[in-house]
Amino acid sequence: MSDLSYVRAEMLPERAPPASQVGFVGWARQNLFNGVGNSILTVLSLIFIWYVVSFLLSWAFSPTWNSASLSECREIFGAESGHHAACWGVINDRWQQLLFGFYPNGSEEGTSDLRWRPILAFLLLFVAVTPVLFNMISRRMNWVLLCAVLGLTSLYLGGALGIVVGLALIAAGAAIGYKALTADKTARAAEIEAGAKRLPNPLIFSAIYPFIAPWLLWGGSLWLPIGAALGFVIGYFVFRFLAPIAGSLVGMIVAVLVALVWWLLLTVGFADLMQSIIPIGLEPVESRDFGGFMLSITIGVVAIACSLPIGIVLALGRQSDLLIVKALCVGFIEFIRGVPLITLLFVASTLLNIFMPPGTNFDIILRVLIMVTLFAAAYMAEVIRGGLAALPRGQYEAADALGLDYWKAQRLIIMPQALKISIPGIVSTFIGVFKDTVLVSIIGLLDPLGLSNAIRADQAWNGVVWELYGFIALLFFIFCFSMSRYSMYLERRLRTDHR
Amino acid sequence: MSSITLETHADRSKMEVSDEVAIEIRGMNKWYGAFHVLRDIDLTVYQGERIVIAGPSGSGKSTLIRCINRLEEHQEGQIIVDGTELTSDLKNVDKVRSEVGMVFQHFNLFPHLTILENCTLAPIWVRKTPRKEAEEIAMHFLEKVKIPEQAHKYPGMLSGGQQQRVAIARSLCMRPRIMLFDEPTSALDPEMIKEVLETMVELAEEGMTMLCVTHEMGFAKEVANRVIFMDAGQIVEQNEPEEFFNNPQNERTKLFLSQIL
């Protein structure tokens, strides 16, 4: 029998992997040409992709950008090639309409170009959401963004005042930006530690934005959004006053009721009164002039922003021990999920008026917003419930054992984790809601798809299909793809295990 | 069952038991549905006592200590912790919970927060301690459990033993008068059991009132001043550790000890 004992004298050094495993060659061999069958499939796939792409490219690259009608396009690419080339003239001619619908653009007698307002609202949206969405943007850079947007707007609006204010804002923004870029991070941190003055939190602007945006879009008296914001302030103070006396639940209920009374009965009177004393306002724009991507984005953003908190409340309600709360939440969620969105939209557009007291004018876009938001919230609640169910019981127990009450435990322990788990589902719901906004074309609102029908009704563009749908699809894709990428970024950022 | 021998012998000189009552349980009964899980429990724990609760699985020992901070609700009898009776009044429950620390078998650290944030969360939000002060307290206790250098890592990046020590530090940050341990070493490798037990011994040496559900009989012999044996939801036998291990009275206790020692 041979000797079984073995003692290693020295440890082996690390060696580089063989050339066939690394670099492009290694990658291609592993992933594309791994065996005869796979090689054949790779080649066939490449041929197929080439066939499709070359067809698409020759269709897309057609010199028809400046044509004024479909027949002119046909002349440009020749009658014999038929429909094998795109007629981009329609986009050139109508892209503004696809973006803004019939928002006043100054083309009619006695109107002025108001499209800067939705553009400003859109840009401010980014300023408002950056501090919420990204944590690597510093406080100062956010104020720089805000100054830049507002400054450029005043410059655009012009007039002596506009130019002065615009230049001042841009200068202020540049100064803050310069300071932020040149300041040493650790030195700055030490200064702040020592009690140096900081710029106000940009989330303040994020909180104001929901009141500014509708005012910019619909115009009218500035006192109306201020009145709406006052409702929250009043509710807050009622809660602060009542909570120590009557308990937080009673305080909350009374605060909500008081705020509702303020909004429904008093806000309009307050706004009219203030407007008669100090008139500030923008030229009003009717809801029926809204259209195109502006409308889609408005509905989409509102539904997305409101459905998340409502969804959280519904999900918590569904898990509640309080029987009535639970029954209400389950009933709401199951009812909304059991009804198609189109049905809800029809209810919003026609039926709701029947139940309203005669003479009330309840804006159609507002009605649609409420319906789409409720619809999204019901789905959101179920997505979040999934996240809640995935949390181990131990997390609830640990939070309880430390003496955290229900709301603190939810806010600090449970929700951050449940939401993180549900990010893919939440973003899927967001994307779905955003795309569902095109359904409003069915009740006569002119979203991009509704407009594409209107454009085709024009004799010049009768028969243009792919170009319009392609353009609309491209814009939707940009928004949806960004949301999807953002969710992946967020998941990476929030991953705390095995870093 | 193999038990880990502790290298350091616990210094019993400082482990004084006072006359002050920490926990008073009188005629407590609990049911899970129709299952009578705890039966007529009477137990008085004095300030400074280290009690080890042993017993076969399903005997109700975990349920008993979970009743003490009302993670489980009892249906009959009284539980009075530090002068506060546990009733359905949530204010009393929260008061007791902030006075009583708990360490779980599976650590239950909050994975989305750093070690330091895990330790400062409750002091800041429950005790309203200023953040800076809370962080100082947290670092103090992290040093005590010998992992201050991990303060800015996340729980998922730590070993099981380290996580359990963080969990102990997290409880200590609330400055509890009583600590409950629910099988703190059952989910750990032997090497790590030792580091956690040593932390617990140190805690005992400082005079903390402790109730431990554990199978570590070495720890019981070394640290406890009283061992309680439970079976079928009732306290079968309790005694000082020496008497308990050397001279068990009840047949059930004898059988249990013969199997695990």
XYZ file of N, CA and C in Angstrom, chain A residues 193 393-406 408 411-414 416-417 420 495-499, chain B residues 66 69 71 94 97-98 100 102 104 108-113 118 121-122 125-126 128 132 154 156-157 170-171 174:
168
model
N -21.283 71.944 11.303
C -21.236 71.395 12.656
C -21.098 72.515 13.664
N -41.748 38.711 10.949
C -42.450 39.148 12.162
C -41.514 39.789 13.161
N -40.269 39.297 13.137
C -39.289 39.789 14.102
C -39.098 41.290 14.030
N -39.264 41.873 12.853
C -39.086 43.317 12.734
C -40.166 44.063 13.511
N -41.401 43.576 13.430
C -42.482 44.194 14.204
C -42.198 44.025 15.689
N -41.769 42.817 16.069
C -41.542 42.535 17.486
C -40.414 43.376 18.038
N -39.328 43.522 17.236
C -38.201 44.319 17.719
C -38.635 45.765 17.905
N -39.427 46.279 16.951
C -39.896 47.661 17.067
C -40.775 47.803 18.308
N -41.665 46.839 18.526
C -42.524 46.875 19.717
C -41.691 46.820 20.987
N -40.713 45.897 20.984
C -39.944 45.680 22.202
C -39.145 46.917 22.583
N -38.817 47.763 21.600
C -38.072 48.985 21.913
C -38.989 50.103 22.392
N -40.308 49.844 22.366
C -41.235 50.845 22.883
C -41.726 51.829 21.833
N -41.461 51.552 20.538
C -41.983 52.432 19.497
C -43.492 52.214 19.369
N -44.258 53.309 19.249
C -45.692 53.104 19.064
C -45.981 52.745 17.592
N -47.256 52.459 17.293
C -47.621 51.929 15.983
C -47.108 52.812 14.846
N -44.837 55.266 14.784
C -43.389 55.389 14.678
C -42.790 54.110 14.107
N -43.408 54.093 10.434
C -42.667 55.092 9.674
C -41.174 54.783 9.644
N -40.638 54.317 10.768
C -39.183 54.179 10.863
C -38.688 52.788 10.513
N -39.491 51.782 10.796
C -39.012 50.405 10.640
C -39.721 49.688 9.499
N -41.046 49.670 9.554
C -41.784 48.794 8.654
C -41.830 49.356 7.235
N -40.127 51.776 5.544
C -38.912 51.864 4.728
C -38.531 50.517 4.122
N -38.715 49.450 4.897
C -38.337 48.139 4.373
C -39.374 47.602 3.398
N -39.132 49.382 0.148
C -37.935 48.982 -0.586
C -38.165 47.642 -1.292
N -29.676 49.067 -1.311
C -29.272 47.710 -0.929
C -28.248 47.796 0.180
N -28.549 47.189 1.326
C -27.641 47.328 2.457
C -26.975 46.005 2.821
N -27.262 44.942 2.100
C -26.651 43.660 2.481
C -25.498 43.329 1.531
N -24.488 42.688 2.049
C -23.349 42.186 1.266
C -22.779 43.240 0.347
N -22.502 44.423 0.873
C -21.902 45.437 0.028
C -20.402 45.249 -0.019
N -42.054 36.582 26.814
C -42.674 37.513 25.855
C -43.922 38.164 26.452
N -43.050 41.693 28.335
C -43.166 42.997 27.672
C -44.327 43.010 26.662
N -45.317 41.218 24.260
C -45.327 40.788 22.864
C -46.412 39.733 22.714
N -46.332 50.716 26.449
C -45.158 51.390 25.893
C -44.177 51.770 26.997
N -42.340 48.648 27.934
C -41.429 48.210 26.879
C -40.175 49.062 26.837
N -40.319 50.361 27.162
C -39.120 51.187 27.111
C -38.236 50.952 28.341
N -37.894 47.761 29.610
C -37.479 46.363 29.542
C -36.800 46.120 28.202
N -35.072 43.670 25.274
C -35.309 42.286 24.852
C -34.311 41.915 23.761
N -33.499 38.875 20.978
C -34.224 37.781 20.329
C -33.271 36.717 19.803
N -33.054 40.221 15.093
C -34.045 41.213 14.680
C -33.490 42.627 14.639
N -32.272 42.749 14.142
C -31.760 44.096 13.875
C -32.516 44.653 12.677
N -32.498 45.991 12.539
C -33.188 46.606 11.402
C -32.219 46.690 10.231
N -32.429 45.887 9.189
C -31.397 45.768 8.154
C -31.208 47.030 7.320
N -32.184 47.951 7.358
C -32.035 49.135 6.510
C -31.302 50.265 7.237
N -30.936 50.037 8.489
C -30.239 51.072 9.247
C -28.842 50.581 9.614
N -29.323 51.750 14.345
C -30.086 50.756 15.089
C -30.100 51.087 16.580
N -31.981 54.735 17.346
C -33.370 54.956 16.926
C -34.334 55.111 18.095
N -34.336 54.103 18.981
C -35.302 54.162 20.082
C -35.002 55.300 21.062
N -36.341 58.473 19.304
C -37.771 58.592 19.000
C -38.656 58.285 20.194
N -38.166 57.474 21.135
C -38.997 57.142 22.296
C -38.611 57.996 23.498
N -36.685 60.697 23.295
C -36.466 62.096 22.880
C -35.076 62.588 23.264
N -27.092 63.800 19.127
C -25.672 63.722 19.465
C -25.456 62.890 20.724
N -23.717 47.995 7.962
C -25.110 47.526 8.068
C -25.128 46.140 8.688
N -26.333 43.389 7.823
C -26.080 42.286 6.903
C -24.606 42.007 6.684
N -23.733 42.971 7.070
C -22.307 42.790 6.824
C -21.594 42.219 8.040
N -28.151 47.548 21.446
C -29.330 48.325 21.088
C -30.314 48.383 22.253
N -30.502 47.240 22.926
C -31.411 47.235 24.078
C -30.855 48.085 25.204
N -31.389 51.936 25.640
C -32.606 52.477 26.248
C -32.477 52.502 27.769
